[in-house]
Amino acid sequence: MSFDIDIVLRYGPLLLSGLWTTVYICALASLLAVAAGLAVALLYSLPFHPVKLLCRAYIEVMRGTPILILLFILYYGGPSIGLTLDAEPVGIVGLGLYGGGYFAEIFRAGFQSIPPGQIEAARMLGIPRRMIVARIQIPQMLTLIIPPSTNQVIILVKESALLSIITVAELTKNTTQMVNETFAVIEPYVAVALLYWLIIEGIAFAGGVLERRFGRAS
Amino acid sequence: MESKPVVLVENLHKRFDAAHVLKGIDLAVDSSRVVCVIGPSGSGKSTLLRCMAFLDRYDEGRVYIEGRLLGYREVDGKRTPDSDRNIDSVRSVIGMVFQHYNLWPHKTALGNVTEALRVVKKLGKAEAEAIGMEMLAKVGVDDKAHDYPAQLSGGQQQRTAIARALAIRPHVMYFDEPTSALDPELVGEVLQVMQELASDGMTMVVVTHEMGFAAHVADEVVFMDGGEVIERGPPDDIFKRPRSERLREFLDTWRSRTI
């Protein structure tokens, strides 16, 4: 068996273009997932039953649906309800909402991990609820939620390969194009595996830095 | 003119589902007085203090803080829960110290003390820190101002928690078993700070198992059992001349455990 590095070099620009698309789609989807997750976790902590029920439904639907089905519904089903989106926005929204279900659970566990006595102490000092969330709960949660959040972003990056099926020109889609054009299999897939590995190592490194930064006081 | 009590509790009832844990408590705490609440575990004394701060919602009766009803609004005899803002306003004169300190572990001792000054009183950093250092010095932990709670002993943590409560200049301090979580050798330093506060004229309500403290510092001792006040009076009467069988038994049990 031989490994023809020339094929990889020849298709370098195509792979790098796919790499860039994967990176920015995942970055935007992660931001959306974190925002959605935080919003749902905060709403979930309110003492209103219907709101809790809606939050639970969102979490259960996102966790209970394969990401590919969600993407199909958004991309192919969207036009039938008057929602026509390009593949990339569908990818960002689909991945973001999907990840949001998991982030909501990560944040909810984070909120629950703060001893209620700390919140009572803050309330007795007259600190408003929103400031308790911003200054007492979230900073402490960070140390606890950074490791599972890092994992979640890594999973999101790996799931993003499925966007190739709805025609997003990301890393996997461009690699498949390379395979189709060259009939080579090993070189393209080893190269793309290496590129995914690099992204994921980067995320893991960033997660480690954040963990050390915010874990200092705990 | 007779001044109103700082804290006035009238016919207070609290139920947790089927359990009736407070059965009509009355209590008046006048300015600069120290009231110690004693009693066996499960007698309802901590619940009483928490209801007096509206950390637990009471079901019947009233709690007045400096004449203002805490926790509820009453219009034409109809009672509705009050807004968070009003509750915060009524209890802004209460400082509370908890059994487990409840310091925020991601903030230094000074950060814990200055937090409410910055966020609630909206003071600038320098001014808040000056007050914070003054409060930490008052409880003797100013040399630990920049340490995190995890770096402090239990006694130092509780003293920091006292400084945090004092920083907002409360008119009354509640202590909920402030020494129960401490190693025995650390109890004294916390009690000493509390005793100094009492000498300075601070109004205090102290739920405690420290009978020595109650005997020496309290103006009034309240003995609770089974959700009721069984006996109340000056410490000498309570500890030396108990009238009720239940108080006698409680004190006998306590004495038999004390060497």
Short mmCIF file of C-alpha atoms in Angstrom, two decimals:
data_model
loop_
_atom_site.label_atom_id
_atom_site.label_comp_id
_atom_site.label_asym_id
_atom_site.label_seq_id
_atom_site.Cartn_x
_atom_site.Cartn_y
_atom_site.Cartn_z
CA MET A 1 0.00 0.00 0.00
CA SER A 2 1.32 3.45 -0.84
CA PHE A 3 0.25 6.87 0.34
CA ASP A 4 0.25 9.44 -2.49
CA ILE A 5 0.90 12.75 -0.80
CA ASP A 6 0.63 14.55 -4.17
CA ILE A 7 -3.12 13.98 -4.27
CA VAL A 8 -3.48 15.64 -0.89
CA LEU A 9 -1.31 18.57 -1.91
CA ARG A 10 -3.20 18.98 -5.19
CA TYR A 11 -6.51 19.14 -3.35
CA GLY A 12 -5.07 21.23 -0.49
CA PRO A 13 -7.04 24.40 -1.39
CA LEU A 14 -10.32 22.45 -1.55
CA LEU A 15 -9.64 20.81 1.82
CA LEU A 16 -8.65 24.12 3.42
CA SER A 17 -11.77 25.78 2.09
CA GLY A 18 -13.82 22.95 3.64
CA LEU A 19 -11.84 23.31 6.85
CA TRP A 20 -12.64 27.01 7.04
CA THR A 21 -16.36 26.35 6.41
CA THR A 22 -16.43 23.68 9.13
CA VAL A 23 -14.67 25.98 11.59
CA TYR A 24 -16.92 29.00 11.18
CA ILE A 25 -20.14 26.98 11.01
CA CYS A 26 -19.18 25.15 14.18
CA ALA A 27 -18.13 28.38 15.89
CA LEU A 28 -21.46 30.06 15.12
CA ALA A 29 -23.44 26.90 15.96
CA SER A 30 -21.61 26.61 19.29
CA LEU A 31 -22.42 30.22 20.17
CA LEU A 32 -26.07 29.60 19.33
CA ALA A 33 -26.06 26.35 21.31
CA VAL A 34 -24.55 28.03 24.39
CA ALA A 35 -27.01 30.94 24.17
CA ALA A 36 -30.01 28.64 23.68
CA GLY A 37 -28.81 26.29 26.42
CA LEU A 38 -28.28 29.12 28.92
CA ALA A 39 -31.65 30.68 28.13
CA VAL A 40 -33.46 27.36 28.54
CA ALA A 41 -31.61 26.53 31.78
CA LEU A 42 -32.48 29.95 33.23
CA LEU A 43 -36.13 29.66 32.19
CA TYR A 44 -36.19 26.16 33.64
CA SER A 45 -35.16 27.52 37.05
CA LEU A 46 -38.22 29.81 37.19
CA PRO A 47 -41.11 28.59 39.32
CA PHE A 48 -43.62 28.59 36.43
CA HIS A 49 -44.87 25.17 35.49
CA PRO A 50 -45.83 25.82 31.81
CA VAL A 51 -42.41 27.40 31.15
CA LYS A 52 -40.68 24.42 32.76
CA LEU A 53 -42.76 22.09 30.59
CA LEU A 54 -41.80 23.94 27.39
CA CYS A 55 -38.12 23.85 28.34
CA ARG A 56 -38.35 20.14 29.10
CA ALA A 57 -40.04 19.54 25.73
CA TYR A 58 -37.27 21.40 23.89
CA ILE A 59 -34.57 19.43 25.68
CA GLU A 60 -36.30 16.08 25.10
CA VAL A 61 -36.98 16.77 21.40
CA MET A 62 -33.40 17.87 20.73
CA ARG A 63 -31.93 14.93 22.60
CA GLY A 64 -34.40 12.47 21.17
CA THR A 65 -34.01 13.36 17.50
CA PRO A 66 -31.03 12.33 15.36
CA ILE A 67 -29.29 15.47 14.13
CA LEU A 68 -29.65 14.29 10.53
CA ILE A 69 -33.44 14.12 10.84
CA LEU A 70 -33.46 17.61 12.33
CA LEU A 71 -31.37 18.89 9.43
CA PHE A 72 -33.68 17.17 6.90
CA ILE A 73 -36.75 18.71 8.52
CA LEU A 74 -35.20 22.19 8.49
CA TYR A 75 -33.68 21.97 4.98
CA TYR A 76 -36.19 19.91 3.01
CA GLY A 77 -39.26 20.49 5.16
CA GLY A 78 -38.69 24.22 5.63
CA PRO A 79 -40.01 25.32 2.20
CA SER A 80 -43.35 23.59 2.82
CA ILE A 81 -43.95 26.00 5.73
CA GLY A 82 -42.56 28.95 3.80
CA LEU A 83 -39.09 28.76 5.36
CA THR A 84 -36.50 28.54 2.60
CA LEU A 85 -32.96 28.71 3.90
CA ASP A 86 -29.59 28.08 2.29
CA ALA A 87 -27.77 24.98 3.41
CA GLU A 88 -25.23 26.84 5.56
CA PRO A 89 -27.75 28.75 7.71
CA VAL A 90 -29.70 25.51 8.12
CA GLY A 91 -26.50 23.84 9.27
CA ILE A 92 -25.76 26.56 11.80
CA VAL A 93 -29.32 26.70 13.14
CA GLY A 94 -29.73 22.91 13.13
CA LEU A 95 -26.46 22.22 14.92
CA GLY A 96 -27.03 25.16 17.27
CA LEU A 97 -30.52 24.11 18.36
CA TYR A 98 -29.43 20.49 18.66
CA GLY A 99 -26.43 21.43 20.82
CA GLY A 100 -28.65 23.80 22.82
CA GLY A 101 -30.59 20.83 24.20
CA TYR A 102 -27.39 19.36 25.59
CA PHE A 103 -25.99 22.69 26.80
CA ALA A 104 -29.28 23.34 28.63
CA GLU A 105 -28.70 20.18 30.66
CA ILE A 106 -25.06 21.09 31.29
CA PHE A 107 -26.09 24.56 32.53
CA ARG A 108 -28.99 23.17 34.56
CA ALA A 109 -26.62 20.78 36.34
CA GLY A 110 -24.27 23.74 36.83
CA PHE A 111 -26.98 25.88 38.46
CA GLN A 112 -27.99 22.97 40.68
CA SER A 113 -24.42 22.48 41.84
CA ILE A 114 -24.35 25.85 43.62
CA PRO A 115 -25.39 25.28 47.26
CA PRO A 116 -28.71 27.07 47.91
CA GLY A 117 -27.18 28.64 51.03
CA GLN A 118 -24.97 30.82 48.84
CA ILE A 119 -28.04 32.15 47.05
CA GLU A 120 -29.80 32.76 50.38
CA ALA A 121 -26.79 34.70 51.65
CA ALA A 122 -26.93 36.87 48.52
CA ARG A 123 -30.68 37.39 48.88
CA MET A 124 -30.28 38.45 52.51
CA LEU A 125 -27.81 41.10 51.35
CA GLY A 126 -30.40 42.43 48.92
CA ILE A 127 -28.52 41.41 45.79
CA PRO A 128 -31.03 41.33 42.89
CA ARG A 129 -31.79 37.97 41.22
CA ARG A 130 -30.15 38.83 37.90
CA MET A 131 -26.97 39.88 39.68
CA ILE A 132 -27.00 36.64 41.69
CA VAL A 133 -27.09 34.74 38.39
CA ALA A 134 -24.40 36.89 36.77
CA ARG A 135 -22.01 37.31 39.69
CA ILE A 136 -22.54 34.33 42.00
CA GLN A 137 -23.90 31.44 39.95
CA ILE A 138 -22.39 31.69 36.47
CA PRO A 139 -18.78 32.38 37.56
CA GLN A 140 -18.85 29.30 39.81
CA MET A 141 -20.61 27.18 37.23
CA LEU A 142 -17.85 27.90 34.73
CA THR A 143 -15.35 25.76 36.59
CA LEU A 144 -17.83 22.89 36.59
CA ILE A 145 -19.25 23.22 33.11
CA ILE A 146 -16.09 23.87 31.11
CA PRO A 147 -15.11 20.16 30.78
CA PRO A 148 -18.58 18.93 29.64
CA SER A 149 -18.97 22.02 27.44
CA THR A 150 -15.63 21.31 25.77
CA ASN A 151 -16.85 17.78 25.09
CA GLN A 152 -20.10 19.09 23.70
CA VAL A 153 -18.36 21.44 21.25
CA ILE A 154 -16.14 18.54 20.17
CA ILE A 155 -19.21 16.41 19.52
CA LEU A 156 -20.75 19.30 17.58
CA VAL A 157 -17.69 19.48 15.33
CA LYS A 158 -17.87 15.74 14.63
CA GLU A 159 -21.63 15.92 13.99
CA SER A 160 -21.00 18.75 11.54
CA ALA A 161 -19.75 16.13 9.05
CA LEU A 162 -23.44 15.33 8.50
CA LEU A 163 -23.93 18.77 6.96
CA SER A 164 -22.29 17.30 3.85
CA ILE A 165 -25.56 15.42 3.27
CA ILE A 166 -27.51 18.68 2.96
CA THR A 167 -24.87 19.98 0.49
CA VAL A 168 -22.87 22.27 2.78
CA ALA A 169 -19.37 22.52 1.29
CA GLU A 170 -17.63 21.72 4.55
CA LEU A 171 -14.72 19.43 5.22
CA THR A 172 -16.43 16.07 4.69
CA LYS A 173 -18.33 17.22 1.58
CA ASN A 174 -15.15 18.52 -0.04
CA THR A 175 -13.32 15.33 0.87
CA THR A 176 -16.06 13.24 -0.75
CA GLN A 177 -15.68 15.38 -3.87
CA MET A 178 -11.94 14.66 -3.79
CA VAL A 179 -12.61 10.92 -3.52
CA ASN A 180 -15.06 11.04 -6.43
CA GLU A 181 -12.62 12.90 -8.65
CA THR A 182 -9.45 10.95 -7.84
CA PHE A 183 -10.82 7.47 -6.99
CA ALA A 184 -8.34 7.57 -4.10
CA VAL A 185 -9.82 6.66 -0.73
CA ILE A 186 -7.05 6.38 1.83
CA GLU A 187 -5.33 9.72 1.14
CA PRO A 188 -8.43 11.94 1.29
CA TYR A 189 -9.92 10.30 4.36
CA VAL A 190 -6.64 10.13 6.28
CA ALA A 191 -6.05 13.80 5.45
CA VAL A 192 -9.53 14.82 6.55
CA ALA A 193 -9.28 12.73 9.72
CA LEU A 194 -6.06 14.60 10.50
CA LEU A 195 -7.75 17.97 9.92
CA TYR A 196 -10.70 17.07 12.20
CA TRP A 197 -8.21 15.88 14.78
CA LEU A 198 -6.42 19.25 14.60
CA ILE A 199 -9.66 21.19 15.14
CA ILE A 200 -10.61 18.99 18.05
CA GLU A 201 -7.18 19.19 19.64
CA GLY A 202 -7.45 22.97 19.34
CA ILE A 203 -10.80 22.94 21.14
CA ALA A 204 -9.49 20.60 23.83
CA PHE A 205 -6.47 22.89 24.32
CA ALA A 206 -8.68 25.97 24.59
CA GLY A 207 -10.93 24.10 27.06
CA GLY A 208 -7.87 23.23 29.14
CA VAL A 209 -6.72 26.88 29.18
CA LEU A 210 -10.19 28.04 30.27
CA GLU A 211 -10.35 25.33 32.91
CA ARG A 212 -7.04 26.49 34.39
CA ARG A 213 -8.07 30.14 34.14
CA PHE A 214 -11.45 29.73 35.84
CA GLY A 215 -10.52 26.81 38.07
CA ARG A 216 -8.01 28.95 39.97
CA ALA A 217 -10.31 29.95 42.82
CA SER A 218 -12.20 26.73 43.29
CA MET B 1 -42.23 57.44 74.04
CA GLU B 2 -41.86 53.69 73.84
CA SER B 3 -39.96 52.64 70.72
CA LYS B 4 -41.18 49.81 68.50
CA PRO B 5 -39.33 46.51 68.67
CA VAL B 6 -36.82 46.00 65.85
CA VAL B 7 -38.34 42.59 65.23
CA LEU B 8 -41.88 41.68 66.18
CA VAL B 9 -43.26 38.19 65.57
CA GLU B 10 -46.97 37.55 66.15
CA ASN B 11 -48.66 34.16 66.24
CA LEU B 12 -46.32 32.67 63.64
CA HIS B 13 -47.27 29.35 62.07
CA LYS B 14 -45.29 27.30 59.57
CA ARG B 15 -46.19 23.98 58.01
CA PHE B 16 -44.10 21.75 55.76
CA ASP B 17 -46.83 19.64 54.13
CA ALA B 18 -48.39 17.74 57.04
CA ALA B 19 -45.74 18.76 59.57
CA HIS B 20 -46.75 21.73 61.71
CA VAL B 21 -43.29 23.02 62.67
CA LEU B 22 -44.14 26.43 64.18
CA LYS B 23 -47.29 26.60 66.27
CA GLY B 24 -48.02 30.21 67.04
CA ILE B 25 -44.76 31.86 68.04
CA ASP B 26 -44.68 35.36 69.54
CA LEU B 27 -41.43 37.23 69.93
CA ALA B 28 -40.36 40.83 70.34
CA VAL B 29 -36.76 41.94 70.02
CA ASP B 30 -36.03 45.47 71.20
CA SER B 31 -33.14 47.57 70.04
CA SER B 32 -29.71 46.60 71.42
CA ARG B 33 -31.11 43.45 72.99
CA VAL B 34 -29.71 39.96 72.47
CA VAL B 35 -32.24 37.14 72.27
CA CYS B 36 -30.91 33.58 72.22
CA VAL B 37 -33.18 30.79 71.01
CA ILE B 38 -32.31 27.37 72.39
CA GLY B 39 -33.92 23.98 72.15
CA PRO B 40 -33.40 20.43 70.92
CA SER B 41 -32.79 19.64 67.24
CA GLY B 42 -36.03 19.73 65.29
CA SER B 43 -37.70 22.08 67.77
CA GLY B 44 -38.26 24.65 65.00
CA LYS B 45 -35.77 27.28 66.14
CA SER B 46 -33.91 27.52 62.82
CA THR B 47 -37.20 27.54 60.92
CA LEU B 48 -38.35 30.40 63.15
CA LEU B 49 -35.25 32.42 62.26
CA ARG B 50 -35.64 31.62 58.55
CA CYS B 51 -39.30 32.72 58.66
CA MET B 52 -38.23 35.89 60.46
CA ALA B 53 -36.02 36.56 57.41
CA PHE B 54 -38.66 35.25 54.97
CA LEU B 55 -36.19 32.71 53.62
CA ASP B 56 -38.99 30.29 54.45
CA ARG B 57 -42.51 31.54 53.81
CA TYR B 58 -44.67 31.55 56.95
CA ASP B 59 -48.28 30.47 56.66
CA GLU B 60 -50.05 32.42 59.40
CA GLY B 61 -49.16 35.27 61.68
CA ARG B 62 -46.97 38.28 61.03
CA VAL B 63 -43.35 39.31 61.13
CA TYR B 64 -42.67 43.03 61.44
CA ILE B 65 -39.21 44.45 60.90
CA GLU B 66 -39.01 47.98 62.32
CA GLY B 67 -42.76 48.17 62.00
CA ARG B 68 -42.96 46.98 58.38
CA LEU B 69 -44.68 43.70 57.56
CA LEU B 70 -42.23 41.23 55.98
CA GLY B 71 -43.18 38.98 53.08
CA TYR B 72 -46.81 39.89 52.52
CA ARG B 73 -49.00 42.77 51.53
CA GLU B 74 -52.32 43.16 53.29
CA VAL B 75 -55.12 45.07 51.61
CA ASP B 76 -58.57 45.05 53.22
CA GLY B 77 -57.60 42.07 55.34
CA LYS B 78 -56.58 40.07 52.26
CA ARG B 79 -53.02 38.87 52.19
CA THR B 80 -50.89 38.45 49.04
CA PRO B 81 -47.18 37.65 48.72
CA ASP B 82 -45.11 40.80 48.46
CA SER B 83 -42.79 41.60 45.56
CA ASP B 84 -39.11 40.64 45.75
CA ARG B 85 -38.25 44.33 45.70
CA ASN B 86 -40.39 45.11 48.75
CA ILE B 87 -39.16 42.04 50.60
CA ASP B 88 -35.57 43.13 49.91
CA SER B 89 -36.41 46.60 51.15
CA VAL B 90 -37.97 45.41 54.42
CA ARG B 91 -35.15 43.03 55.23
CA SER B 92 -32.38 45.40 54.17
CA VAL B 93 -31.84 46.11 57.88
CA ILE B 94 -31.24 42.42 58.69
CA GLY B 95 -27.78 40.87 58.55
CA MET B 96 -27.76 37.09 58.60
CA VAL B 97 -25.06 34.60 59.49
CA PHE B 98 -25.56 30.95 58.59
CA GLN B 99 -24.39 27.70 60.10
CA HIS B 100 -22.38 26.80 56.99
CA TYR B 101 -21.03 30.34 56.43
CA ASN B 102 -22.32 30.35 52.82
CA LEU B 103 -19.37 32.36 51.56
CA TRP B 104 -18.94 32.56 47.80
CA PRO B 105 -15.89 30.42 47.07
CA HIS B 106 -14.90 32.23 43.86
CA LYS B 107 -14.45 35.52 45.69
CA THR B 108 -11.76 36.48 48.21
CA ALA B 109 -12.69 37.32 51.80
CA LEU B 110 -12.65 41.00 50.80
CA GLY B 111 -14.63 40.23 47.63
CA ASN B 112 -17.29 38.53 49.73
CA VAL B 113 -17.56 41.51 52.04
CA THR B 114 -17.61 44.16 49.30
CA GLU B 115 -20.04 42.41 46.92
CA ALA B 116 -23.25 43.89 48.34
CA LEU B 117 -21.58 47.27 48.78
CA ARG B 118 -20.72 47.32 45.07
CA VAL B 119 -23.90 45.73 43.68
CA VAL B 120 -26.60 46.94 46.09
CA LYS B 121 -25.19 50.14 47.59
CA LYS B 122 -23.45 50.96 44.28
CA LEU B 123 -20.28 52.15 46.01
CA GLY B 124 -17.06 52.63 44.06
CA LYS B 125 -14.34 49.99 44.35
CA ALA B 126 -12.06 52.03 46.63
CA GLU B 127 -14.83 53.05 49.01
CA ALA B 128 -16.27 49.52 49.15
CA GLU B 129 -12.84 48.06 49.84
CA ALA B 130 -12.16 50.59 52.60
CA ILE B 131 -15.40 49.58 54.33
CA GLY B 132 -14.66 45.91 53.61
CA MET B 133 -11.23 46.16 55.25
CA GLU B 134 -12.76 47.96 58.22
CA MET B 135 -15.30 45.15 58.67
CA LEU B 136 -12.66 42.43 58.27
CA ALA B 137 -10.50 44.22 60.85
CA LYS B 138 -13.47 44.35 63.21
CA VAL B 139 -13.70 40.54 63.13
CA GLY B 140 -9.92 40.07 63.05
CA VAL B 141 -9.41 38.60 59.58
CA ASP B 142 -8.09 41.67 57.73
CA ASP B 143 -4.77 39.86 57.26
CA LYS B 144 -6.66 37.26 55.20
CA ALA B 145 -8.51 39.79 53.03
CA HIS B 146 -7.06 38.49 49.79
CA ASP B 147 -7.42 34.78 50.59
CA TYR B 148 -10.19 32.67 49.14
CA PRO B 149 -12.61 30.93 51.54
CA ALA B 150 -10.98 27.55 50.86
CA GLN B 151 -7.73 28.96 52.26
CA LEU B 152 -9.36 30.00 55.52
CA SER B 153 -10.15 27.98 58.65
CA GLY B 154 -13.78 27.44 59.59
CA GLY B 155 -13.56 30.11 62.27
CA GLN B 156 -12.02 32.60 59.84
CA GLN B 157 -14.70 31.80 57.28
CA GLN B 158 -17.48 32.39 59.79
CA ARG B 159 -15.90 35.64 60.94
CA THR B 160 -15.69 36.72 57.28
CA ALA B 161 -19.37 35.86 56.92
CA ILE B 162 -20.10 38.06 59.95
CA ALA B 163 -18.07 40.89 58.36
CA ARG B 164 -20.04 40.43 55.13
CA ALA B 165 -23.34 40.77 56.98
CA LEU B 166 -22.08 43.79 58.97
CA ALA B 167 -20.92 45.62 55.85
CA ILE B 168 -24.47 46.61 54.92
CA ARG B 169 -24.85 48.28 58.36
CA PRO B 170 -27.76 46.13 59.58
CA HIS B 171 -29.94 47.18 62.49
CA VAL B 172 -30.35 43.59 63.63
CA MET B 173 -28.19 40.50 63.18
CA TYR B 174 -29.60 36.97 62.90
CA PHE B 175 -27.27 34.08 63.71
CA ASP B 176 -28.42 30.58 62.74
CA GLU B 177 -26.31 28.15 64.76
CA PRO B 178 -23.13 30.04 63.82
CA THR B 179 -20.75 27.68 65.60
CA SER B 180 -22.39 24.29 64.99
CA ALA B 181 -20.26 23.48 61.95
CA LEU B 182 -16.99 24.48 63.59
CA ASP B 183 -14.28 22.36 65.14
CA PRO B 184 -14.48 22.81 68.93
CA GLU B 185 -11.23 24.78 69.15
CA LEU B 186 -12.53 27.34 66.63
CA VAL B 187 -15.83 28.05 68.37
CA GLY B 188 -14.34 30.54 70.84
CA GLU B 189 -13.05 33.02 68.26
CA VAL B 190 -16.49 33.31 66.63
CA LEU B 191 -18.32 33.63 69.96
CA GLN B 192 -15.87 36.34 70.99
CA VAL B 193 -16.69 38.39 67.86
CA MET B 194 -20.40 37.94 68.59
CA GLN B 195 -19.91 38.98 72.17
CA GLU B 196 -18.10 42.14 71.05
CA LEU B 197 -20.97 42.93 68.69
CA ALA B 198 -23.42 42.56 71.56
CA SER B 199 -21.28 44.86 73.73
CA ASP B 200 -21.32 47.43 70.92
CA GLY B 201 -25.12 47.47 71.21
CA MET B 202 -26.04 45.39 68.17
CA THR B 203 -29.54 43.93 68.26
CA MET B 204 -29.15 40.17 67.86
CA VAL B 205 -31.24 37.03 67.50
CA VAL B 206 -29.07 33.97 68.00
CA VAL B 207 -30.20 30.40 67.45
CA THR B 208 -27.58 28.40 69.26
CA HIS B 209 -26.51 25.28 71.11
CA GLU B 210 -23.88 27.30 72.99
CA MET B 211 -25.50 27.49 76.41
CA GLY B 212 -22.50 29.31 77.88
CA PHE B 213 -22.87 32.07 75.31
CA ALA B 214 -26.63 32.31 75.92
CA ALA B 215 -26.07 32.44 79.68
CA HIS B 216 -23.47 35.20 79.51
CA VAL B 217 -24.54 37.37 76.58
CA ALA B 218 -28.31 37.06 76.17
CA ASP B 219 -30.79 39.51 77.62
CA GLU B 220 -33.54 37.01 77.01
CA VAL B 221 -33.40 33.27 76.38
CA VAL B 222 -36.23 31.56 74.55
CA PHE B 223 -36.57 27.79 74.91
CA MET B 224 -38.42 26.06 72.09
CA ASP B 225 -39.60 22.49 71.75
CA GLY B 226 -42.03 20.89 69.33
CA GLY B 227 -42.61 24.15 67.44
CA GLU B 228 -43.67 26.08 70.54
CA VAL B 229 -42.03 28.48 72.96
CA ILE B 230 -42.04 26.53 76.21
CA GLU B 231 -40.30 29.05 78.38
CA ARG B 232 -38.65 32.44 78.07
CA GLY B 233 -36.91 34.80 80.41
CA PRO B 234 -33.57 36.18 81.59
CA PRO B 235 -30.73 33.64 81.33
CA ASP B 236 -30.49 33.25 85.09
CA ASP B 237 -34.12 32.15 85.30
CA ILE B 238 -33.87 29.82 82.34
CA PHE B 239 -30.64 28.10 83.35
CA LYS B 240 -30.90 28.19 87.13
CA ARG B 241 -34.63 28.10 87.78
CA PRO B 242 -36.32 26.26 84.91
CA ARG B 243 -40.07 26.00 85.48
CA SER B 244 -41.08 23.42 82.92
CA GLU B 245 -40.24 19.73 82.91
CA ARG B 246 -39.16 19.86 79.26
CA LEU B 247 -36.60 22.61 79.86
CA ARG B 248 -35.28 20.75 82.92
CA GLU B 249 -34.84 17.59 80.84
CA PHE B 250 -33.17 19.54 78.04
CA LEU B 251 -30.72 21.20 80.44
CA ASP B 252 -30.03 17.88 82.21
CA THR B 253 -29.22 16.24 78.89
CA TRP B 254 -26.95 19.13 77.96
CA ARG B 255 -25.17 19.07 81.36
CA SER B 256 -24.67 15.29 81.20
CA ARG B 257 -22.84 15.78 77.87
CA THR B 258 -20.68 18.62 79.17
CA ILE B 259 -17.68 17.63 81.19
#
